[in-house]
mmCIF file of C-alpha atoms in Angstrom:
data_model
loop_
_atom_site.group_PDB
_atom_site.id
_atom_site.type_symbol
_atom_site.label_atom_id
_atom_site.label_comp_id
_atom_site.label_asym_id
_atom_site.label_seq_id
_atom_site.Cartn_x
_atom_site.Cartn_y
_atom_site.Cartn_z
ATOM 1 C CA MET A 1 110.271 30.932 79.376
ATOM 2 C CA MET A 2 107.588 29.202 81.297
ATOM 3 C CA ASP A 3 104.106 29.912 79.978
ATOM 4 C CA TRP A 4 102.778 30.864 83.378
ATOM 5 C CA LEU A 5 105.359 33.642 83.647
ATOM 6 C CA VAL A 6 104.480 35.014 80.211
ATOM 7 C CA SER A 7 100.857 35.243 81.297
ATOM 8 C CA PHE A 8 101.901 37.671 84.045
ATOM 9 C CA VAL A 9 103.362 40.268 81.637
ATOM 10 C CA PRO A 10 100.069 42.262 81.548
ATOM 11 C CA VAL A 11 99.989 42.182 85.344
ATOM 12 C CA PHE A 12 103.541 43.532 85.532
ATOM 13 C CA LYS A 13 102.639 46.249 83.002
ATOM 14 C CA GLY A 14 99.545 47.235 84.980
ATOM 15 C CA VAL A 15 101.475 47.361 88.247
ATOM 16 C CA HIS A 16 104.282 49.330 86.587
ATOM 17 C CA ILE A 17 101.911 51.906 85.085
ATOM 18 C CA ALA A 18 99.900 52.282 88.308
ATOM 19 C CA ALA A 19 103.055 52.671 90.397
ATOM 20 C CA MET A 20 104.463 55.211 87.925
ATOM 21 C CA ALA A 21 101.235 57.221 88.106
ATOM 22 C CA ILE A 22 101.350 57.297 91.911
ATOM 23 C CA TRP A 23 105.078 58.047 91.966
ATOM 24 C CA CYS A 24 104.940 60.864 89.421
ATOM 25 C CA GLY A 25 101.705 62.297 90.813
ATOM 26 C CA GLY A 26 103.254 62.378 94.271
ATOM 27 C CA LEU A 27 106.398 64.055 92.959
ATOM 28 C CA ILE A 28 104.191 66.727 91.404
ATOM 29 C CA ALA A 29 102.090 67.204 94.554
ATOM 30 C CA LEU A 30 104.914 67.193 97.114
ATOM 31 C CA PRO A 31 106.519 70.508 96.036
ATOM 32 C CA PHE A 32 103.146 72.212 96.469
ATOM 33 C CA MET A 33 102.750 70.565 99.867
ATOM 34 C CA LEU A 34 106.261 71.716 100.795
ATOM 35 C CA GLY A 35 105.305 75.231 99.707
ATOM 36 C CA ARG A 36 102.810 75.254 102.585
ATOM 37 C CA HIS A 37 105.663 75.037 105.116
ATOM 38 C CA ASP A 38 105.727 78.513 106.548
ATOM 39 C CA PRO A 39 107.339 79.206 109.923
ATOM 40 C CA ALA A 40 104.896 82.054 110.462
ATOM 41 C CA ILE A 41 101.889 79.708 110.772
ATOM 42 C CA VAL A 42 100.668 78.267 114.057
ATOM 43 C CA THR A 43 102.761 75.399 115.432
ATOM 44 C CA ALA A 44 99.863 72.930 115.307
ATOM 45 C CA ASP A 45 99.216 73.737 111.646
ATOM 46 C CA TYR A 46 102.905 73.450 110.837
ATOM 47 C CA ARG A 47 103.027 70.052 112.542
ATOM 48 C CA LEU A 48 100.014 68.893 110.516
ATOM 49 C CA ILE A 49 101.595 70.004 107.213
ATOM 50 C CA ARG A 50 104.928 68.443 108.210
ATOM 51 C CA ARG A 51 103.249 65.129 109.032
ATOM 52 C CA ALA A 52 101.272 65.107 105.774
ATOM 53 C CA THR A 53 104.348 65.713 103.632
ATOM 54 C CA HIS A 54 106.385 63.148 105.542
ATOM 55 C CA LEU A 55 103.724 60.437 105.287
ATOM 56 C CA THR A 56 103.088 61.174 101.613
ATOM 57 C CA TYR A 57 106.780 60.846 100.822
ATOM 58 C CA THR A 58 107.567 57.804 102.972
ATOM 59 C CA MET A 59 104.336 55.805 102.780
ATOM 60 C CA CYS A 60 103.095 56.573 99.277
ATOM 61 C CA VAL A 61 105.596 58.096 96.845
ATOM 62 C CA THR A 62 108.748 56.157 97.772
ATOM 63 C CA PRO A 63 107.086 52.701 97.876
ATOM 64 C CA ALA A 64 105.430 53.470 94.527
ATOM 65 C CA ALA A 65 108.863 54.356 93.104
ATOM 66 C CA VAL A 66 110.352 51.087 94.336
ATOM 67 C CA ILE A 67 107.437 49.058 92.940
ATOM 68 C CA ALA A 68 107.649 50.884 89.590
ATOM 69 C CA VAL A 69 111.366 50.169 89.282
ATOM 70 C CA ILE A 70 110.993 46.500 90.251
ATOM 71 C CA ALA A 71 108.054 45.894 87.892
ATOM 72 C CA GLY A 72 109.822 47.777 85.092
ATOM 73 C CA THR A 73 112.978 45.725 85.568
ATOM 74 C CA TRP A 74 110.973 42.505 85.352
ATOM 75 C CA LEU A 75 109.345 43.762 82.157
ATOM 76 C CA ILE A 76 112.710 44.479 80.549
ATOM 77 C CA PHE A 77 113.811 40.890 80.979
ATOM 78 C CA LEU A 78 110.450 39.235 80.375
ATOM 79 C CA ARG A 79 109.931 41.082 77.094
ATOM 80 C CA GLU A 80 113.650 41.217 76.136
ATOM 81 C CA THR A 81 113.450 44.917 75.450
ATOM 82 C CA PHE A 82 117.055 45.733 74.597
ATOM 83 C CA PHE A 83 116.689 48.769 72.324
ATOM 84 C CA PRO A 84 118.324 52.220 72.334
ATOM 85 C CA TRP A 85 115.061 53.953 73.335
ATOM 86 C CA LEU A 86 115.012 51.833 76.508
ATOM 87 C CA TYR A 87 118.450 53.054 77.534
ATOM 88 C CA ALA A 88 117.399 56.645 76.897
ATOM 89 C CA LYS A 89 114.307 55.996 79.022
ATOM 90 C CA LEU A 90 116.469 54.562 81.806
ATOM 91 C CA VAL A 91 118.568 57.745 81.808
ATOM 92 C CA LEU A 92 115.383 59.794 82.268
ATOM 93 C CA VAL A 93 114.214 57.432 85.020
ATOM 94 C CA ALA A 94 117.579 57.884 86.763
ATOM 95 C CA LEU A 95 117.057 61.662 86.589
ATOM 96 C CA LEU A 96 113.548 61.168 88.021
ATOM 97 C CA VAL A 97 115.103 59.220 90.903
ATOM 98 C CA ALA A 98 117.520 62.123 91.450
ATOM 99 C CA VAL A 99 114.604 64.596 91.571
ATOM 100 C CA HIS A 100 112.841 62.218 93.981
ATOM 101 C CA ALA A 101 115.903 62.231 96.270
ATOM 102 C CA TRP A 102 116.221 66.013 96.010
ATOM 103 C CA ILE A 103 112.578 66.489 97.020
ATOM 104 C CA GLY A 104 113.144 64.109 99.948
ATOM 105 C CA ARG A 105 116.225 66.054 101.025
ATOM 106 C CA THR A 106 114.259 69.287 100.798
ATOM 107 C CA LEU A 107 111.516 67.748 102.912
ATOM 108 C CA VAL A 108 114.006 66.693 105.605
ATOM 109 C CA LYS A 109 115.808 70.063 105.597
ATOM 110 C CA THR A 110 112.502 71.909 105.871
ATOM 111 C CA ALA A 111 111.439 69.747 108.815
ATOM 112 C CA GLU A 112 114.764 69.945 110.657
ATOM 113 C CA GLU A 113 115.335 73.662 110.110
ATOM 114 C CA PRO A 114 111.863 75.222 109.862
ATOM 115 C CA GLY A 115 113.018 78.778 110.409
ATOM 116 C CA ARG A 116 116.213 78.668 108.396
ATOM 117 C CA HIS A 117 115.433 76.447 105.425
ATOM 118 C CA ARG A 118 112.758 77.487 102.965
ATOM 119 C CA PRO A 119 111.689 75.039 100.282
ATOM 120 C CA PRO A 120 112.075 76.222 96.687
ATOM 121 C CA GLU A 121 109.137 77.529 94.745
ATOM 122 C CA PRO A 122 107.067 74.499 93.744
ATOM 123 C CA TYR A 123 107.167 75.314 90.039
ATOM 124 C CA PHE A 124 110.812 74.339 89.550
ATOM 125 C CA PRO A 125 110.562 70.751 90.881
ATOM 126 C CA MET A 126 107.126 70.333 89.311
ATOM 127 C CA THR A 127 108.484 71.429 85.921
ATOM 128 C CA ALA A 128 111.437 69.054 86.269
ATOM 129 C CA VAL A 129 109.138 66.129 87.094
ATOM 130 C CA LEU A 130 106.695 66.959 84.302
ATOM 131 C CA GLY A 131 109.496 67.299 81.756
ATOM 132 C CA LEU A 132 110.946 63.932 82.730
ATOM 133 C CA VAL A 133 107.534 62.240 82.739
ATOM 134 C CA VAL A 134 106.691 63.604 79.290
ATOM 135 C CA GLY A 135 110.106 62.488 78.016
ATOM 136 C CA ILE A 136 109.664 58.993 79.442
ATOM 137 C CA ALA A 137 106.139 58.693 78.029
ATOM 138 C CA ALA A 138 107.295 59.926 74.611
ATOM 139 C CA LEU A 139 110.102 57.366 74.469
ATOM 140 C CA VAL A 140 107.878 54.501 75.620
ATOM 141 C CA LEU A 141 105.001 55.318 73.284
ATOM 142 C CA ALA A 142 107.012 56.276 70.190
ATOM 143 C CA LYS A 143 109.834 53.763 70.634
ATOM 144 C CA PRO A 144 112.106 55.757 68.291
ATOM 145 C CA ALA A 145 114.997 53.983 66.568
ATOM 146 C CA LEU A 146 117.571 56.624 67.666
ATOM 147 C CA PRO A 147 120.042 55.762 64.887
ATOM 148 C CA TRP A 148 122.431 58.494 65.988
ATOM 149 C CA LEU A 149 123.137 56.548 69.202
ATOM 150 C CA ASP A 150 125.804 53.934 68.612
ATOM 151 C CA PHE A 151 125.504 51.092 71.107
ATOM 152 C CA PRO A 152 127.746 48.045 71.314
ATOM 153 C CA ASP A 153 126.112 44.776 70.291
ATOM 154 C CA TRP A 154 126.243 43.356 73.801
ATOM 155 C CA LEU A 155 123.817 46.076 74.933
ATOM 156 C CA LEU A 156 121.326 45.430 72.147
ATOM 157 C CA GLU A 157 120.795 41.703 72.511
ATOM 158 C CA PRO A 158 120.627 39.169 75.311
ATOM 159 C CA ARG A 159 123.914 37.487 76.133
ATOM 160 C CA ASP A 160 122.326 34.019 76.263
ATOM 161 C CA GLY A 161 123.116 33.619 79.921
ATOM 162 C CA GLN A 162 120.849 31.264 81.839
ATOM 163 C CA LEU A 163 118.146 33.045 83.780
ATOM 164 C CA LEU A 164 116.106 31.544 86.584
ATOM 165 C CA PHE A 165 113.382 30.772 84.039
ATOM 166 C CA ASP A 166 113.139 29.750 80.382
ATOM 167 C CA VAL A 167 113.271 32.560 77.812
ATOM 168 C CA PRO A 168 111.215 32.333 74.588
ATOM 169 C CA SER A 169 112.912 32.749 71.242
ATOM 170 C CA ARG A 170 111.790 35.666 69.124
#
């Protein structure tokens, strides 16, 4: 790997962590913001809450999710992190993406059908997000061996295919 690319690993880690913090924080805040959608409130107030939730989701939380996934993907290949804990983490990240999409769907349904569609209580999505975030953090920080997971060899080591840049030997 080219030395200049290796020097950017801390930058990718910083961007990944910052984007994850924004993404997960937004996924925790959005259910509470959605809980403020009440058809009984004044139309101007409802419009203000609707705009705030929409902008938070589309301009803050979703771009942070995309940046976190891109930076994390770069880190996997730059650091050659092919271990069972990574695959477990990726499953939890996929579930976090599913919760993200579900919150977005709830936001759209609430906006399109203000009288008929009520968002769920904020504690269920918040608990789901917090559980996934704690699971992801535990896997990343502990890096457990997970010997009970049996992975094929091709998942645990690089396949020596040529990348767009040089890869260091370990």
